[in-house]
PDB file of C-alpha atoms in Angstrom:
ATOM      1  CA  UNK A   1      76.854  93.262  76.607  1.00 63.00           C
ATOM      2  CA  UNK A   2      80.220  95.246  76.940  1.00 74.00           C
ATOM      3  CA  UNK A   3      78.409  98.610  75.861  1.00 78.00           C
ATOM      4  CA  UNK A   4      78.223 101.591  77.947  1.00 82.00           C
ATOM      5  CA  UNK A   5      75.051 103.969  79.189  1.00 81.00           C
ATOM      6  CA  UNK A   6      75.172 106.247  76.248  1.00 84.00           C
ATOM      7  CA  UNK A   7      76.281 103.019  73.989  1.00 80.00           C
ATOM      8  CA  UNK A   8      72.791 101.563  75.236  1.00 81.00           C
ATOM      9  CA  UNK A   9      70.806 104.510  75.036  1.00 84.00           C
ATOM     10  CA  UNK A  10      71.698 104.837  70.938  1.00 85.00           C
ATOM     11  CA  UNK A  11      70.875 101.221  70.683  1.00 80.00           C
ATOM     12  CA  UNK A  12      67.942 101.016  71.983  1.00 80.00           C
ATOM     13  CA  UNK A  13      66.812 104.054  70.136  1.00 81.00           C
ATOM     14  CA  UNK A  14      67.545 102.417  66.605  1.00 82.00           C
ATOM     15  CA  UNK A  15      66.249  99.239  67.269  1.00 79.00           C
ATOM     16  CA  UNK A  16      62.709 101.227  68.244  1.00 79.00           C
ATOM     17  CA  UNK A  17      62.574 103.275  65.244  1.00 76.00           C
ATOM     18  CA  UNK A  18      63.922 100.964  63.072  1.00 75.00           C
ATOM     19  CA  UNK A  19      66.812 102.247  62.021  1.00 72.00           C
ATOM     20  CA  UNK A  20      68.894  98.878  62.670  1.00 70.00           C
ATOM     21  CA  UNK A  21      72.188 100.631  61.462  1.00 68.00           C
ATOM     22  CA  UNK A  22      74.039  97.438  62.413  1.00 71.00           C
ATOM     23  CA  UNK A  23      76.849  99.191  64.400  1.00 74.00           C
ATOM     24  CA  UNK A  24      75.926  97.390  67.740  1.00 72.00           C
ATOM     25  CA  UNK A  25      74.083  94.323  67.818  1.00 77.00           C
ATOM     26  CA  UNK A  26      74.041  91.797  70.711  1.00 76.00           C
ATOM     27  CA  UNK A  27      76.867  88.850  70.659  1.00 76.00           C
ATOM     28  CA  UNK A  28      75.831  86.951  73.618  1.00 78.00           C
ATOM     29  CA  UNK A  29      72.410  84.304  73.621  1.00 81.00           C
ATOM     30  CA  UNK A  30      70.564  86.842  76.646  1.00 79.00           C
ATOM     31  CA  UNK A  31      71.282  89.396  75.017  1.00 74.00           C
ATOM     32  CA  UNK A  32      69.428  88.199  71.593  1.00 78.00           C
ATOM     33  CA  UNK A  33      66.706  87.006  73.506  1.00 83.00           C
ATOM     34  CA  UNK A  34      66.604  90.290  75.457  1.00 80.00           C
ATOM     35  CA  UNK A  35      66.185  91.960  72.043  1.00 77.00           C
ATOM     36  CA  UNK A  36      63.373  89.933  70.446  1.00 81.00           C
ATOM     37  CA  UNK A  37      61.369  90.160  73.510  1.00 83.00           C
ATOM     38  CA  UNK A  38      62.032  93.742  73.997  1.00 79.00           C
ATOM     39  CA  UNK A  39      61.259  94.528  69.910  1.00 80.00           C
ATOM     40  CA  UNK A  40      57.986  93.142  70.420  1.00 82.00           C
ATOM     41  CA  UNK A  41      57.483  94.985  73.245  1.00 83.00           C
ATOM     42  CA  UNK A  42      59.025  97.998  72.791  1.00 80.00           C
ATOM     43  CA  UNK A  43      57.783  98.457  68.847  1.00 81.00           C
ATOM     44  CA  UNK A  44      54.174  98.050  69.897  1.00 83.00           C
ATOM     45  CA  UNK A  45      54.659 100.620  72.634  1.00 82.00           C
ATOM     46  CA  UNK A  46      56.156 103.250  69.973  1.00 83.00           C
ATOM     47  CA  UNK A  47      53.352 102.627  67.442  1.00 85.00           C
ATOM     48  CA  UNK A  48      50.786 103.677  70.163  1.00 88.00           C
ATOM     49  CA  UNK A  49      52.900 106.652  70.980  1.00 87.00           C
ATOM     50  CA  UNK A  50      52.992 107.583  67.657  1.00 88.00           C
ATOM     51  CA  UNK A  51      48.990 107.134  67.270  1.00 92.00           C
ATOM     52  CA  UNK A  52      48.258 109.195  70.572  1.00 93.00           C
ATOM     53  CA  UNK A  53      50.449 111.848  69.221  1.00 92.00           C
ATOM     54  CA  UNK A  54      49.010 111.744  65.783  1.00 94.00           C
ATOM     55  CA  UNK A  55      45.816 112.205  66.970  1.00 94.00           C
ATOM     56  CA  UNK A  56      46.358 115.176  69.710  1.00 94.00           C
ATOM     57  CA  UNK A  57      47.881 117.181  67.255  1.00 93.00           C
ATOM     58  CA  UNK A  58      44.812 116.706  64.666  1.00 94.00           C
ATOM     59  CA  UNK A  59      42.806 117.695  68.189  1.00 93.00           C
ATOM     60  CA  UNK A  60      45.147 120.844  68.021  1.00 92.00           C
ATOM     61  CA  UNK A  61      44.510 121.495  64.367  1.00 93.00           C
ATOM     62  CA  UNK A  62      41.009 121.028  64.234  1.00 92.00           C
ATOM     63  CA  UNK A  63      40.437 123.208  67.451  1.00 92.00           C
ATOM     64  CA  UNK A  64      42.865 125.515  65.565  1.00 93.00           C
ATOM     65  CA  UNK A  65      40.070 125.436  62.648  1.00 92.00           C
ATOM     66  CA  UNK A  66      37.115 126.109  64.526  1.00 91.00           C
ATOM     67  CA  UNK A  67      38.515 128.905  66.341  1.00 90.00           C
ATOM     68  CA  UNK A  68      39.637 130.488  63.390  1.00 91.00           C
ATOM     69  CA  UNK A  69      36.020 129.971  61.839  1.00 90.00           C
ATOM     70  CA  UNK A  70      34.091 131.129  64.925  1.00 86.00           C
ATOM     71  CA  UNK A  71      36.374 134.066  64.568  1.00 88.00           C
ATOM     72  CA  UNK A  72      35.763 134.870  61.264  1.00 89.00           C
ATOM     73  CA  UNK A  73      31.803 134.172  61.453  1.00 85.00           C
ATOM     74  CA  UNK A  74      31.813 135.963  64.561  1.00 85.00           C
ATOM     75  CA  UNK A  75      33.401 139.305  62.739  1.00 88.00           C
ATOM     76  CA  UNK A  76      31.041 138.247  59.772  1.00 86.00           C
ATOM     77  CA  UNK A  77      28.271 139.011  61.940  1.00 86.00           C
ATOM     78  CA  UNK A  78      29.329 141.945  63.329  1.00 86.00           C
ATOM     79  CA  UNK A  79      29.932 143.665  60.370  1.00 87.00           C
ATOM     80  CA  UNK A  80      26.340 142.880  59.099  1.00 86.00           C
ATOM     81  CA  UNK A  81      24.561 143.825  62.280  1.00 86.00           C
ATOM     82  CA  UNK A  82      25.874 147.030  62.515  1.00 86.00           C
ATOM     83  CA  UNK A  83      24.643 148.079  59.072  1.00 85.00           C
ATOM     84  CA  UNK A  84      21.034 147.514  60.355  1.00 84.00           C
ATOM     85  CA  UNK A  85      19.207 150.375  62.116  1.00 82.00           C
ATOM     86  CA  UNK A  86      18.528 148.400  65.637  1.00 82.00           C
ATOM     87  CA  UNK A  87      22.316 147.815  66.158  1.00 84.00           C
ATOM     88  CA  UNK A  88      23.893 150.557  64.419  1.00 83.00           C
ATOM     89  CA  UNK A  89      24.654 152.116  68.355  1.00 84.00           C
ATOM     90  CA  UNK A  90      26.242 149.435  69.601  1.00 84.00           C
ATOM     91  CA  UNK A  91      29.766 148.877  70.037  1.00 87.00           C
ATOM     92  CA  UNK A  92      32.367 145.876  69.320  1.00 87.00           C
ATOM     93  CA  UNK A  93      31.941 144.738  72.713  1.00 88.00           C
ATOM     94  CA  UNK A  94      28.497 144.708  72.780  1.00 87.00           C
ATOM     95  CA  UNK A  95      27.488 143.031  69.841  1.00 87.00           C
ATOM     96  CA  UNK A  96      30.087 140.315  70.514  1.00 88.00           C
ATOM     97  CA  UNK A  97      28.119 139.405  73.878  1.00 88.00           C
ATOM     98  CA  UNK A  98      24.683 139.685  71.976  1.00 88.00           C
ATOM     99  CA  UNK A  99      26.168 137.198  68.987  1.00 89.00           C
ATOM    100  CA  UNK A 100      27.330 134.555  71.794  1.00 89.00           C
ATOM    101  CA  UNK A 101      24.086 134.602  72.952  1.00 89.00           C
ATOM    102  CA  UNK A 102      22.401 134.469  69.730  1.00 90.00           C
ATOM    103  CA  UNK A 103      20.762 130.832  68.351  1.00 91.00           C
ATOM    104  CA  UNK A 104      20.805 129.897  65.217  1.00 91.00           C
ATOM    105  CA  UNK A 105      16.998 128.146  63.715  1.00 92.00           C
ATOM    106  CA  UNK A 106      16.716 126.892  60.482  1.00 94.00           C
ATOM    107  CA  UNK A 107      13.059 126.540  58.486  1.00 94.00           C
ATOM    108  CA  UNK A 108      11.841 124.274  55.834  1.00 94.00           C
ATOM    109  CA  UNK A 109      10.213 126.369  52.762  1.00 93.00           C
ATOM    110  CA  UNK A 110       6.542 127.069  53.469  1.00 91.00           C
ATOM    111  CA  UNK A 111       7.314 127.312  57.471  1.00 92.00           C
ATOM    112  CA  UNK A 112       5.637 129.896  59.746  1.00 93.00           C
ATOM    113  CA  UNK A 113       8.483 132.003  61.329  1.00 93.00           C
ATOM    114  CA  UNK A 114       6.215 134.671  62.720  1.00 92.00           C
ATOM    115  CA  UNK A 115       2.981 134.903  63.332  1.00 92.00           C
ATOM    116  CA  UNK A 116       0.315 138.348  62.718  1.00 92.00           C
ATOM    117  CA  UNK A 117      -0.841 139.206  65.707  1.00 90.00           C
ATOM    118  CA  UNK A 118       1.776 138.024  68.166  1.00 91.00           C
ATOM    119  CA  UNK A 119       3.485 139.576  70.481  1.00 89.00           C
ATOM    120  CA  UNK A 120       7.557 140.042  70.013  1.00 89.00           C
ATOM    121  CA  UNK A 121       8.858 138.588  72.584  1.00 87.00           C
ATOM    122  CA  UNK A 122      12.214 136.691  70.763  1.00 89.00           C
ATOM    123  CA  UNK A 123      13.621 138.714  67.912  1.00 91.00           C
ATOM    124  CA  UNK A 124      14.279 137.244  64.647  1.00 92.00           C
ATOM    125  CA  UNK A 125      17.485 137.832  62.463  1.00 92.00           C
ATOM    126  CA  UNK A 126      16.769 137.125  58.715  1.00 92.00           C
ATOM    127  CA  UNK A 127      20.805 135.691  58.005  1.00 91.00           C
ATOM    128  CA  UNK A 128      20.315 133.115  54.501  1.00 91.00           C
ATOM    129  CA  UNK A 129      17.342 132.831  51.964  1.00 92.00           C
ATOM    130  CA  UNK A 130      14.529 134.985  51.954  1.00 94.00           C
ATOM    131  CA  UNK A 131      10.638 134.807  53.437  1.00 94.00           C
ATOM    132  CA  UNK A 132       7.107 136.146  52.287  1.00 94.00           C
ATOM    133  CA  UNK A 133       5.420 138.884  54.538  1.00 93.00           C
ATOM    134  CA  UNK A 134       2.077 139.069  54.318  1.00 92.00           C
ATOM    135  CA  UNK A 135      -1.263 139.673  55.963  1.00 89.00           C
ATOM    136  CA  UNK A 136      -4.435 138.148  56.747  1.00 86.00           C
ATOM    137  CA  UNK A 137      -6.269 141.238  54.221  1.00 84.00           C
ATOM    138  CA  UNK A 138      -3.530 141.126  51.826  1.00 80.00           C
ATOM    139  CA  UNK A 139      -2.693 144.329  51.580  1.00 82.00           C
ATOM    140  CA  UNK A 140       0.846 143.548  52.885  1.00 82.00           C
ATOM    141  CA  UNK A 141       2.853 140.717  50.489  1.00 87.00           C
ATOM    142  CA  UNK A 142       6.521 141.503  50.294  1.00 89.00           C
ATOM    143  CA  UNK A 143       9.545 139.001  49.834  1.00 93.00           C
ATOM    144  CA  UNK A 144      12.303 139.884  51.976  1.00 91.00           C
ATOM    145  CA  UNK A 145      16.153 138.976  51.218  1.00 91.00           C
ATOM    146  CA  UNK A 146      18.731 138.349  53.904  1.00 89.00           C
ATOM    147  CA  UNK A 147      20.410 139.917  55.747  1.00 89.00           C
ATOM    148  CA  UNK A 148      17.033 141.024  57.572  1.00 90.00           C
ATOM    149  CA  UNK A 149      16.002 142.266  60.679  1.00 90.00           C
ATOM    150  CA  UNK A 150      12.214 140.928  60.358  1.00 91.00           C
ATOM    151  CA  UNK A 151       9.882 143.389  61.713  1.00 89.00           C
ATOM    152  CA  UNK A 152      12.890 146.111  62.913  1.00 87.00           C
ATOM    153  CA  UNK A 153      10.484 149.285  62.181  1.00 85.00           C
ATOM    154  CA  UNK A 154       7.869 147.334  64.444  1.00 86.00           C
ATOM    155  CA  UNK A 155      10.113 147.172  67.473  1.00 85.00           C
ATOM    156  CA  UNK A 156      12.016 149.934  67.034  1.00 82.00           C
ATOM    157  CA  UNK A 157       8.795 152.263  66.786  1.00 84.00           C
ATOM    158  CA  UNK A 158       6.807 150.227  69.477  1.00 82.00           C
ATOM    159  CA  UNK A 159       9.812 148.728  72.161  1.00 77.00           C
ATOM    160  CA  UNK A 160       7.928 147.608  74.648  1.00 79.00           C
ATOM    161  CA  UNK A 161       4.859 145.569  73.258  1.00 80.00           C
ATOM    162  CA  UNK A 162       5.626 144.986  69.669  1.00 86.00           C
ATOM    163  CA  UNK A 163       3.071 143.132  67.557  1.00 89.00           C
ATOM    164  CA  UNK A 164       3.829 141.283  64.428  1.00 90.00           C
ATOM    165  CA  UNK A 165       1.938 143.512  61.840  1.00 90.00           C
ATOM    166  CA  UNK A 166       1.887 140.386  59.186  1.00 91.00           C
ATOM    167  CA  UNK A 167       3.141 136.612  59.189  1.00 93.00           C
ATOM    168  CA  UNK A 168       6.424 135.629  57.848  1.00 93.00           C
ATOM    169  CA  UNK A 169       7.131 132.352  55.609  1.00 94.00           C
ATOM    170  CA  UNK A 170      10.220 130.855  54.605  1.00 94.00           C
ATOM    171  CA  UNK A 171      10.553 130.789  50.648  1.00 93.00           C
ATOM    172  CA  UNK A 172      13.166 128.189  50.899  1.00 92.00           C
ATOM    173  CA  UNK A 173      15.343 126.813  53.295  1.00 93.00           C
ATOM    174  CA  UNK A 174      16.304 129.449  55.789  1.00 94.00           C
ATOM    175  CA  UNK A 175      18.498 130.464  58.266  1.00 94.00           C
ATOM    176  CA  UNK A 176      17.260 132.742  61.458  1.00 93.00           C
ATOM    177  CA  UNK A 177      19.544 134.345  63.840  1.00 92.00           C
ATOM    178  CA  UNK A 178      17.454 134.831  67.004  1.00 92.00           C
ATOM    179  CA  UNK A 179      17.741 136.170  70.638  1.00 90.00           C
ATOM    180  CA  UNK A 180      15.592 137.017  73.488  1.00 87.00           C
ATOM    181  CA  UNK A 181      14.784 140.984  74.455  1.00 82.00           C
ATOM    182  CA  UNK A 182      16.417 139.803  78.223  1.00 84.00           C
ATOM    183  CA  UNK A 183      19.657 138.611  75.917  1.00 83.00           C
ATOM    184  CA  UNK A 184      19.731 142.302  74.138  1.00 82.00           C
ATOM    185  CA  UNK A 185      19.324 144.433  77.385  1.00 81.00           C
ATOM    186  CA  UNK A 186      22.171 142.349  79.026  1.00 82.00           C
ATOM    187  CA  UNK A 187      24.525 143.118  76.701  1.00 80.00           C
ATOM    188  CA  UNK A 188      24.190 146.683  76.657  1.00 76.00           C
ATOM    189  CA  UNK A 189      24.214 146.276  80.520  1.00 67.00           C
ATOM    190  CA  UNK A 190      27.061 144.691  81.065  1.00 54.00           C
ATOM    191  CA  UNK A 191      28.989 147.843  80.411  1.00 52.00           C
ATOM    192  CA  UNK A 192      27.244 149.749  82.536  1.00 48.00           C
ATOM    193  CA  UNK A 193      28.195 147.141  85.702  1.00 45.00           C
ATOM    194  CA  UNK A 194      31.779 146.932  85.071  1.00 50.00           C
ATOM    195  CA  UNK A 195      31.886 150.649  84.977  1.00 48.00           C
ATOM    196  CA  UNK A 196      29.502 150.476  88.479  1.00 45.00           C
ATOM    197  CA  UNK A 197      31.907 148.093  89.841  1.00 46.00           C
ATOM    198  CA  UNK A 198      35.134 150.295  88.720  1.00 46.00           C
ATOM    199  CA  UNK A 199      33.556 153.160  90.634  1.00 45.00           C
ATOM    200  CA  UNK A 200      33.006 151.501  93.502  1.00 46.00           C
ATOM    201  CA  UNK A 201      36.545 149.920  93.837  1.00 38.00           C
ATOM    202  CA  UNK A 202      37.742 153.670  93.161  1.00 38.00           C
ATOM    203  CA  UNK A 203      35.554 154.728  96.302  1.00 34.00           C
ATOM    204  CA  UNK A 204      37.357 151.859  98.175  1.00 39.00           C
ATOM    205  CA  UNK A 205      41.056 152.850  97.716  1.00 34.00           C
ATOM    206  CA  UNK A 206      39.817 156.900  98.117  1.00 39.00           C
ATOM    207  CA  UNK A 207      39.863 157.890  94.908  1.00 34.00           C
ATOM    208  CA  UNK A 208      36.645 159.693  93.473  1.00 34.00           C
ATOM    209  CA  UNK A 209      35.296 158.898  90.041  1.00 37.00           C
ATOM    210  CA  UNK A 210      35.768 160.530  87.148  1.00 35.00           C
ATOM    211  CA  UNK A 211      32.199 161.364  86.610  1.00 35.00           C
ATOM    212  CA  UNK A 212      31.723 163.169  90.269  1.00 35.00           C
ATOM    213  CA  UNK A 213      34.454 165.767  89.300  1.00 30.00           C
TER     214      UNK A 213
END
């Protein structure tokens, strides 16, 4: 055809999007031929472009989501940790780590979350529904609602070795935030090696810490 680059360029871009304005259209045989081979072609082509596209910007918007959720959980968290006696000294930036590494279990109704007796070794976060405490004499039988720390006085009065003074049952269908004592101590430690590692790049360049003035 008689047409030009940017003459070419427009047509081919209407005939792919289906536009078909009519303004050019090819007059010789090859060139009509040229077109229904390259419609079929080229129309295919733009309806898998559109698909891939489609679908990485639904990636993008879902990611988007769950971001924003995680956020918002994360801050959710936060906010109800701190109110609790065994957290109520730690900063933003520690209880940030401590959530990340935080797992979260869920129990049937009737299921044994603790048992009396046992060593703490993996502390227990009551976070939805509620549990039964109670002991083998049954002197101790107390439902507890979430948000929970289950046995916080226990720990926080014995650190070291704590013991489960009773068992705890799920009522109903609960949800446990729990983490390690190794998981705790690291992030309240972490803070204390960056600021190691700050001093000793001060030392480095000549320039004595803060804290040795």
């Amino acid at each position: 055809e008689d047409w030009d680059y940017m003459q070419t360029v427009y047509f081919l871009f209407v005939s792919l999007t289906t536009i078909g304005l009519g303004d050019f259209v090819p007059e010789t045989l090859l060139g009509e031929f040229f077109l229904i081979a390259f419609a079929m072609i080229g129309l295919g082509l733009v309806a898998v472009l559109i698909t891939l596209l489609r679908d990485f910007f639904a990636e993008l918007e879902t990611k988007r989501t769950l971001l924003l959720n995680e956020k918002k959980e994360k801050k959710k968290r936060r906010k109800k940790l701190k109110e609790m006696n065994f957290f109520a000294a730690m900063d933003k930036e520690e209880l940030d780590r401590l959530i990340e590494k935080m797992e979260v279990l869920s129990f049937f109704p009737n299921s044994q979350i603790m048992k009396e007796g046992n060593v703490i070794d993996v502390f227990n976060i009551l976070w939805s529904g509620s549990v039964t405490v109670s002991n083998n004499d049954g002197t101790i039988n107390q439902v507890i609602d979430s948000p929970s720390f289950l046995m916080e006085s226990t720990i926080l009065n014995n650190p070291n070795s704590p013991v489960a003074y009773a068992s705890v049952h799920a009522d109903d269908t609960v949800e446990i935030l729990s983490f390690c004592r190794d998981d705790y101590e690291s992030s309240l430690v972490s803070d204390m090696v960056d600021d190691t590692e700050e001093d000793d790049r001060s030392i480095e360049i000549g320039i004595i810490p803060s804290s040795e003035f």
